[in-house]
């Protein structure tokens, strides 16, 4: 899925080394119970909000929320100043501060320049205080770092490696951040939802809050991926405080709190199939991996390489290159997931990767290809405790002390859904070692009579948050609606769909829902190709609607 952690880290390093011409930097601001802005990073403003460590026990201690604002334009062509839109870019574990820093101007261009775009970091991570940092001296087993029926599958060693790593990490985190006054018990989504309410309340007391056209006591919010779970949690806890809320790439809340993987990779293989469709439409001049006369011919070319990366067979027959094959299979699956996440970018890169794989198999030089592909696709996970501190806590530590055998039904289901589906289980495996219980977690029910109708957004082919999640969530919120984007990739940003962006703008400006005009047709895709009909029709016509059997 790209590398949000690296991008965020680069942005945060920039925040921490503000030049002397700037008034402040987030690492040096003293927390305040009022929202006090100071100029930082050129066109931005920074603040730190002082909040209770535990909202139900305010005498226990304090925490601070780092906040950064990309300000609205004065005399905006969109009209009067509207207020603030809070961001959450997903994860759990991604930085909202970095999202605003890197993409605030782009988001503002869509929703309107009369909005402040505001990012904040969730509890326990990035620049928030206190911060969870208990993985620094724990190194994953090398066997799990690059190590998989008809599609080749990963070895049990891969999964058990993450279980063991999770146990070691959990033990260390319990010692260092697991106490009542430490950050570990205060990283749940419910606590972050209360932090968002604190930000809204603090904003309402400012001069900007008093002049805003939108009711300043209501949350205006753009959440993507995990951010949609945070958004649904807030809307369920505080329905009367919901303003203009867009939830893009919708997580199934019940599935998330149960096992994370339910209702996730339903349409992942549809995007992989689309690569062969777009490659065929582009021809050899546009897609060097092109072969034959149909998209299925290109798929068969891919599958000839794919099935040779079979570590289970290699291990059973004691092949000398078994370890290389396992590493190649894993990085190929990671690469395909990244490709499905952002097709407009990676469809242009994938042809050479696959051509090089063919050559590597032919010359039996798999290890060199692994190094090359890893440089393109591998995602660093430098602070796994940030993900686990939220995810495992939100689930009530239900998977603590479980074994690989307990996960087998989930693995079987994921493998039935996608040729690469099993890699999606990784965070859950590490929850087997997370012992820290949340001081507060929201168990549901999810839904409410919100003050403003919520707009859910989904692509027809999203790799990890299928459109069915949006469709099943909408009835739980008064007058909510789904905006459907015919396209592929994770969230609307993956499609760059102009129709969808226009409807987001209309909603944030006027609170107008799409109504009967809630479907945005397929637009230009990878290789600048415009397919005829819907994406589902193209996949069905290609004969590639089921890659797992």
XYZ file of C-alpha atoms in Angstrom:
549
model
C 0.000 0.000 0.000
C 2.875 2.332 -0.565
C 4.867 3.478 2.453
C 2.777 5.842 4.624
C 5.143 5.433 7.558
C 8.174 6.628 5.583
C 6.267 9.508 4.019
C 4.947 10.511 7.406
C 8.367 10.282 9.012
C 9.892 12.562 6.406
C 7.140 15.081 7.021
C 7.533 14.881 10.776
C 11.288 15.327 10.574
C 10.600 18.497 8.654
C 8.283 19.628 11.442
C 10.899 18.959 14.094
C 13.619 21.029 12.416
C 11.687 24.198 11.717
C 13.987 27.000 10.615
C 14.687 29.961 12.819
C 12.433 32.137 10.656
C 9.435 30.080 11.773
C 7.676 30.819 15.025
C 7.339 27.294 16.399
C 7.574 23.579 15.794
C 5.350 20.814 17.128
C 8.106 19.218 19.173
C 8.597 22.414 21.192
C 5.077 23.765 21.724
C 3.796 23.705 25.299
C 0.399 21.979 25.503
C -2.593 24.186 26.268
C -6.238 23.522 27.122
C -7.120 26.189 24.556
C -6.449 25.889 20.844
C -3.551 28.308 20.476
C -2.055 28.421 16.991
C 1.438 29.540 16.049
C 2.963 29.748 12.540
C 5.025 26.730 11.501
C 6.342 25.106 8.346
C 5.708 27.993 6.019
C 1.984 28.164 5.329
C 0.895 26.018 8.285
C -0.116 26.645 11.886
C 0.625 24.313 14.795
C -0.861 23.702 18.224
C -0.801 21.193 21.068
C -4.019 20.514 22.924
C -3.807 19.405 26.544
C -6.347 16.627 27.274
C -6.947 14.063 30.038
C -4.953 10.863 29.747
C -8.167 9.084 30.776
C -11.415 10.980 30.185
C -13.187 8.900 32.840
C -10.441 9.579 35.391
C -9.131 13.090 34.609
C -6.937 13.169 37.720
C -4.864 10.246 36.447
C -2.642 12.375 34.226
C -2.487 14.462 31.060
C -1.824 13.845 27.388
C -1.264 16.222 24.496
C -2.546 16.050 20.929
C -0.308 17.535 18.186
C -2.336 19.463 15.610
C -1.406 21.142 12.343
C -3.601 23.388 10.202
C -3.488 24.292 6.530
C -5.539 27.485 6.721
C -8.452 28.537 4.574
C -7.834 31.256 2.031
C -9.098 34.705 2.831
C -11.671 35.893 0.297
C -12.018 32.350 -1.028
C -13.877 31.949 -4.313
C -15.856 29.174 -2.599
C -17.496 31.686 -0.276
C -17.430 32.506 3.460
C -15.138 30.721 5.906
C -16.636 27.354 6.866
C -14.511 26.056 9.747
C -12.163 23.065 10.190
C -12.134 19.598 8.670
C -10.257 17.026 10.749
C -8.357 14.267 8.929
C -7.487 10.686 9.704
C -5.497 8.896 6.963
C -5.983 5.336 8.230
C -3.808 2.626 9.688
C -4.305 2.404 12.558
C -0.933 4.040 12.917
C -0.724 6.613 10.117
C -0.012 10.250 10.964
C -2.760 12.814 10.553
C -0.199 15.574 11.026
C 1.785 14.233 8.088
C -1.372 13.820 6.009
C -2.218 17.497 6.427
C 1.384 18.527 5.837
C 1.754 16.491 2.643
C -1.774 16.535 1.222
C -3.601 19.360 2.969
C -3.498 21.651 -0.053
C -4.756 18.877 -2.349
C -7.629 18.026 -0.015
C -8.502 21.694 0.324
C -8.579 22.058 -3.460
C -11.309 19.393 -3.526
C -13.450 20.363 -0.526
C -13.043 24.117 -0.935
C -10.476 26.745 -0.030
C -12.836 28.223 2.573
C -12.068 25.279 4.893
C -9.136 24.868 7.288
C -7.626 21.387 6.797
C -6.502 20.044 10.167
C -4.453 16.935 10.907
C -3.706 15.437 14.317
C -1.843 12.390 15.585
C -3.777 9.704 17.431
C -2.978 8.639 20.964
C 0.406 7.094 21.609
C 1.929 7.627 18.182
C 4.132 9.983 16.191
C 4.259 13.385 17.920
C 1.533 12.749 20.483
C 2.536 12.660 24.134
C 3.014 10.307 25.855
C 4.173 8.151 22.948
C 4.345 4.364 22.753
C 7.907 3.288 21.982
C 8.573 -0.274 23.058
C 9.796 -2.028 19.906
C 13.178 -0.352 19.474
C 15.226 -3.246 20.837
C 13.153 -6.061 19.372
C 14.106 -7.360 15.934
C 11.765 -9.601 13.937
C 13.084 -13.011 12.983
C 14.618 -12.680 9.508
C 12.454 -15.568 8.372
C 9.366 -13.374 8.658
C 10.803 -10.257 7.114
C 11.152 -11.614 3.561
C 9.710 -14.953 3.366
C 3.397 -19.077 0.508
C -4.664 -25.168 -4.089
C -3.838 -23.626 -7.301
C -2.067 -20.521 -6.053
C 1.203 -20.944 -4.125
C 0.940 -20.160 -0.415
C 3.253 -19.062 2.382
C 4.688 -21.509 4.892
C 3.422 -21.842 8.463
C 6.846 -20.615 9.570
C 5.941 -17.200 8.212
C 2.801 -16.927 10.342
C 4.370 -18.396 13.476
C 7.234 -15.947 13.138
C 4.813 -13.046 13.531
C 3.095 -14.738 16.451
C 6.425 -15.122 18.257
C 7.464 -11.573 17.422
C 4.123 -10.303 18.717
C 4.610 -12.138 22.015
C 8.077 -10.687 22.568
C 6.861 -7.229 21.631
C 3.807 -7.512 23.873
C 5.857 -8.561 26.877
C 8.196 -5.608 26.461
C 5.363 -3.133 25.885
C 3.492 -4.336 28.955
C 6.574 -3.565 31.049
C 7.263 -0.145 29.530
C 3.861 1.341 28.575
C 1.301 -0.974 30.184
C 0.754 0.792 33.503
C -2.407 2.698 34.387
C -0.627 6.036 33.956
C 1.239 4.946 30.824
C -0.034 5.422 27.294
C -0.700 1.741 26.505
C -4.194 1.533 28.048
C -5.205 4.838 26.429
C -4.692 4.198 22.689
C -8.125 2.852 21.771
C -10.285 4.335 19.022
C -12.822 5.444 21.628
C -10.174 7.568 23.350
C -9.111 9.134 20.053
C -12.781 9.872 19.293
C -12.922 11.800 22.574
C -9.765 13.660 21.554
C -11.528 14.718 18.357
C -14.428 16.022 20.427
C -11.942 17.972 22.561
C -10.466 19.535 19.424
C -13.936 20.530 18.207
C -14.846 22.002 21.587
C -11.595 23.956 21.736
C -12.077 25.243 18.183
C -15.596 26.441 18.991
C -14.119 28.776 21.625
C -11.689 30.441 19.210
C -12.346 33.525 17.098
C -12.319 31.313 13.992
C -14.866 29.030 15.596
C -17.145 31.958 16.330
C -17.004 33.267 12.752
C -17.345 29.907 10.996
C -20.370 29.497 8.734
C -20.838 25.858 9.750
C -21.858 25.106 13.350
C -18.480 25.025 15.116
C -19.676 22.579 17.794
C -20.088 19.870 15.143
C -17.277 17.640 13.865
C -16.413 18.047 10.193
C -14.241 15.155 9.189
C -12.636 13.261 6.323
C -11.628 9.734 7.313
C -10.147 7.109 5.056
C -9.714 3.369 5.633
C -9.282 2.833 9.408
C -10.294 6.494 9.673
C -13.801 5.385 8.677
C -13.912 3.139 11.747
C -12.827 6.097 13.863
C -15.516 8.183 12.160
C -18.230 5.587 12.786
C -17.093 5.275 16.403
C -17.388 9.035 16.885
C -20.777 9.161 15.159
C -22.061 6.313 17.329
C -20.750 7.816 20.570
C -21.686 11.440 19.788
C -24.375 11.458 17.059
C -25.543 14.957 18.010
C -22.027 16.304 17.327
C -21.733 15.077 13.727
C -21.269 17.730 11.050
C -20.121 17.127 7.485
C -18.472 13.699 7.693
C -17.096 11.792 4.694
C -16.005 8.189 5.260
C -13.969 6.934 2.297
C -12.896 3.294 1.921
C -15.225 1.940 4.574
C -14.100 -0.572 7.189
C -16.808 -2.951 8.433
C -16.956 -1.970 12.132
C -18.274 -5.307 13.350
C -15.694 -7.172 11.303
C -12.885 -4.939 12.566
C -13.676 -5.463 16.244
C -14.148 -9.206 15.696
C -11.170 -10.323 13.620
C -10.072 -7.454 11.301
C -10.084 -9.674 8.197
C -13.828 -10.211 7.740
C -15.169 -8.244 4.765
C -11.784 -7.046 3.602
C -10.192 -8.617 0.494
C -13.483 -9.487 -1.237
C -12.563 -7.699 -4.489
C -8.784 -7.784 -4.339
C -8.440 -10.265 -7.204
C -10.725 -8.125 -9.349
C -8.056 -5.420 -9.340
C -5.304 -7.934 -10.104
C -7.433 -9.167 -13.020
C -7.859 -5.568 -14.161
C -4.116 -5.282 -14.666
C -4.306 -7.882 -17.416
C -7.334 -6.120 -18.918
C -5.681 -2.703 -18.996
C -2.396 -4.187 -20.211
C -4.217 -5.841 -23.109
C -6.016 -2.585 -23.949
C -2.730 -0.669 -23.889
C -0.986 -3.078 -26.248
C 2.713 -3.840 -26.408
C 3.673 -0.187 -26.880
C 1.934 0.808 -23.640
C 2.434 -2.370 -21.598
C 5.661 -4.332 -22.259
C 4.183 -7.395 -20.531
C 1.537 -7.702 -23.269
C 1.217 -11.070 -24.982
C -1.319 -13.091 -26.974
C -4.687 -11.746 -28.068
C -6.762 -11.561 -24.865
C -6.382 -10.397 -21.257
C -6.504 -14.036 -20.227
C -3.396 -14.742 -22.308
C -1.529 -12.127 -20.283
C -2.823 -13.675 -17.061
C -1.625 -17.110 -18.180
C 1.813 -15.631 -18.796
C 1.797 -14.259 -15.237
C 0.548 -17.521 -13.774
C 3.388 -19.483 -15.364
C 5.796 -17.480 -13.213
C 3.540 -17.345 -10.179
C 3.062 -21.093 -9.770
C 6.813 -21.674 -9.863
C 7.204 -19.705 -6.634
C 5.971 -22.577 -4.477
C 7.914 -22.802 -1.191
C 5.720 -25.609 0.149
C 6.657 -27.844 -2.746
C 10.272 -26.675 -2.587
C 10.466 -27.477 1.123
C 8.826 -30.882 0.706
C 11.267 -31.806 -2.047
C 14.299 -30.173 -0.361
C 15.092 -27.815 -3.219
C 18.269 -25.816 -2.725
C 16.535 -22.542 -3.617
C 13.512 -23.040 -1.325
C 14.345 -19.994 0.792
C 14.712 -17.758 -2.278
C 11.390 -18.968 -3.650
C 9.655 -18.173 -0.378
C 11.150 -14.684 -0.286
C 10.150 -14.104 -3.904
C 6.581 -15.247 -3.317
C 6.162 -12.957 -0.323
C 7.507 -9.837 -1.986
C 5.463 -10.568 -5.122
C 2.316 -10.781 -3.002
C 3.228 -7.584 -1.148
C 3.867 -5.946 -4.503
C 0.515 -7.049 -5.897
C -1.240 -5.672 -2.805
C 0.548 -2.340 -3.265
C -0.436 -2.423 -6.925
C -4.084 -3.072 -6.061
C -3.986 -0.234 -3.533
C -2.748 2.369 -6.032
C -3.250 1.060 -9.595
C -2.724 4.373 -11.367
C 0.856 4.363 -10.094
C 1.824 0.708 -9.941
C 0.205 -0.616 -13.131
C 2.925 1.323 -14.953
C 5.652 -0.274 -12.803
C 4.379 -3.846 -12.672
C 5.180 -4.871 -16.307
C 8.933 -4.504 -15.802
C 8.766 -6.212 -12.401
C 7.058 -9.224 -13.975
C 9.399 -9.291 -16.969
C 12.378 -9.263 -14.605
C 10.784 -12.104 -12.632
C 10.563 -14.208 -15.783
C 14.249 -13.614 -16.442
C 15.155 -14.393 -12.818
C 13.319 -17.712 -12.950
C 14.944 -18.573 -16.282
C 18.456 -17.785 -15.033
C 17.772 -19.106 -11.514
C 18.808 -15.795 -10.016
C 15.790 -15.290 -7.786
C 17.618 -13.571 -4.924
C 18.650 -10.599 -7.061
C 15.060 -10.110 -8.224
C 13.901 -10.230 -4.600
C 16.277 -7.394 -3.734
C 15.055 -5.310 -6.675
C 11.371 -5.910 -5.949
C 11.872 -5.249 -2.252
C 13.334 -1.837 -3.045
C 10.105 -1.034 -4.914
C 7.424 -2.573 -2.727
C 8.559 -3.390 0.809
C 6.775 -1.325 3.490
C 8.596 -0.531 6.719
C 6.690 -1.119 9.936
C 8.953 0.689 12.363
C 6.452 1.016 15.204
C 4.130 -2.007 15.207
C 3.040 -1.126 18.751
C 1.069 1.793 17.308
C -1.091 -0.525 15.232
C -1.405 -3.155 17.939
C -2.133 -0.650 20.685
C -5.246 0.378 18.784
C -6.359 -2.758 16.929
C -5.867 -5.356 19.673
C -7.325 -3.023 22.300
C -10.381 -2.268 20.165
C -10.997 -6.021 19.985
C -10.824 -6.405 23.754
C -7.649 -8.499 23.419
C -9.856 -11.357 22.216
C -6.976 -12.956 20.283
C -4.432 -12.816 23.099
C -2.625 -16.162 23.569
C -4.262 -17.700 20.484
C -2.296 -20.057 18.211
C -1.945 -20.413 14.466
C -4.532 -23.188 14.585
C -7.081 -20.673 15.902
C -6.475 -18.527 12.813
C -6.866 -21.346 10.311
C -10.536 -20.587 9.474
C -9.581 -16.967 8.710
C -6.613 -18.046 6.599
C -8.762 -20.500 4.662
C -11.331 -17.783 4.010
C -8.707 -15.264 2.870
C -7.091 -17.838 0.575
C -10.480 -18.615 -0.954
C -11.029 -14.943 -1.690
C -7.699 -13.993 -3.246
C -4.453 -15.434 -4.566
C -2.648 -13.063 -2.176
C -5.316 -12.777 0.541
C -3.428 -14.506 3.342
C -0.913 -11.686 3.812
C -3.756 -9.494 5.122
C -3.800 -11.461 8.385
C -0.414 -10.257 9.623
C -1.567 -7.623 12.193
C -3.980 -10.095 13.720
C -1.198 -12.623 14.286
C 0.674 -10.131 16.422
C -2.415 -9.458 18.552
C -1.795 -12.898 20.071
C 0.944 -11.288 22.160
C -0.697 -7.952 23.072
C -1.672 -8.055 26.781
C -2.534 -4.385 27.443
C -6.242 -3.776 27.994
C -7.823 -0.486 26.972
C -9.179 1.759 29.705
C -12.099 2.449 27.366
C -13.291 0.804 24.195
C -16.479 1.236 22.210
C -18.174 -2.095 21.536
C -21.159 -0.764 19.581
C -23.827 -0.711 18.457
C -22.605 1.303 15.509
C -25.166 3.801 14.239
C -27.142 6.834 15.298
C -29.464 9.707 14.549
C -26.680 12.055 13.489
C -27.089 15.824 13.425
C -25.936 15.823 9.799
C -26.225 12.937 7.304
C -22.938 11.089 6.712
C -21.581 10.546 3.195
C -19.971 7.125 2.688
C -17.699 6.739 -0.350
C -16.548 3.523 -1.981
C -14.950 2.313 -5.186
C -16.579 -0.654 -6.881
C -13.235 -2.474 -6.615
C -11.416 -1.587 -3.413
C -8.718 -4.127 -2.409
C -9.304 -4.156 1.363
C -12.484 -2.167 2.128
C -15.135 -3.534 -0.244
C -18.175 -1.512 -1.217
C -20.412 -3.926 0.675
C -19.111 -2.376 3.909
C -20.454 1.036 2.935
C -23.765 -0.423 1.817
C -24.237 -2.295 5.095
C -23.247 0.704 7.243
C -25.468 3.338 5.634
C -28.790 2.095 7.072
C -27.388 2.521 10.586
C -27.168 6.326 10.306
C -30.073 8.661 9.707
C -30.345 9.783 6.054
C -26.782 8.664 5.259
C -25.890 7.807 1.664
C -23.257 5.947 -0.359
C -21.407 7.604 -3.213
C -20.257 4.836 -5.555
C -17.170 5.368 -7.696
C -16.783 2.875 -10.540
C -13.069 2.302 -10.302
C -10.334 0.403 -8.526
C -7.888 1.031 -5.732
C -8.119 2.031 -2.095
C -10.305 5.134 -1.610
C -11.239 7.823 -4.092
C -7.662 9.141 -4.266
C -6.665 5.926 -6.048
C -9.101 6.662 -8.887
C -8.671 10.450 -9.102
C -12.322 10.409 -10.179
C -13.370 13.966 -11.108
C -17.079 13.189 -10.705
C -16.471 11.893 -7.195
C -14.370 14.888 -6.193
C -17.100 17.251 -7.403
C -19.676 15.506 -5.211
C -17.377 15.635 -2.181
C -16.987 19.367 -2.742
C -20.750 19.861 -3.004
C -21.307 17.952 0.215
C -18.723 19.889 2.232
C -19.932 23.213 0.855
C -23.701 22.780 1.027
C -24.263 19.516 2.982
C -25.997 18.310 -0.189
C -25.962 14.536 -0.630
C -25.771 13.082 -4.150
C -29.378 11.904 -4.024
C -30.352 9.992 -7.149
C -27.059 10.996 -8.784
C -24.904 8.832 -6.526
C -22.942 6.829 -9.110
C -19.773 8.128 -10.778
C -18.883 6.191 -13.940
C -15.487 4.754 -14.784
C -13.022 7.398 -15.955
C -9.571 7.152 -17.553
C -7.487 4.483 -15.834
C -3.928 3.136 -16.028
C -2.039 3.648 -19.286
C -4.608 6.459 -19.926
C -7.079 3.809 -21.074
C -10.845 4.357 -20.919
C -12.637 1.018 -20.867
C -16.111 0.600 -22.312
C -18.896 -0.091 -19.832
C -18.326 -0.752 -16.148
C -15.238 -2.270 -14.616
C -17.282 -5.279 -13.459
C -18.432 -5.898 -17.044
C -14.840 -5.813 -18.310
C -13.705 -8.302 -15.659
C -16.586 -10.644 -16.415
C -16.001 -10.467 -20.184
C -12.309 -11.244 -19.720
C -13.065 -14.542 -17.968
C -10.909 -13.472 -15.010
C -13.569 -13.034 -12.344
C -12.152 -15.914 -10.238
C -8.372 -16.310 -9.964
C -8.312 -18.631 -6.945
C -9.830 -21.740 -8.529
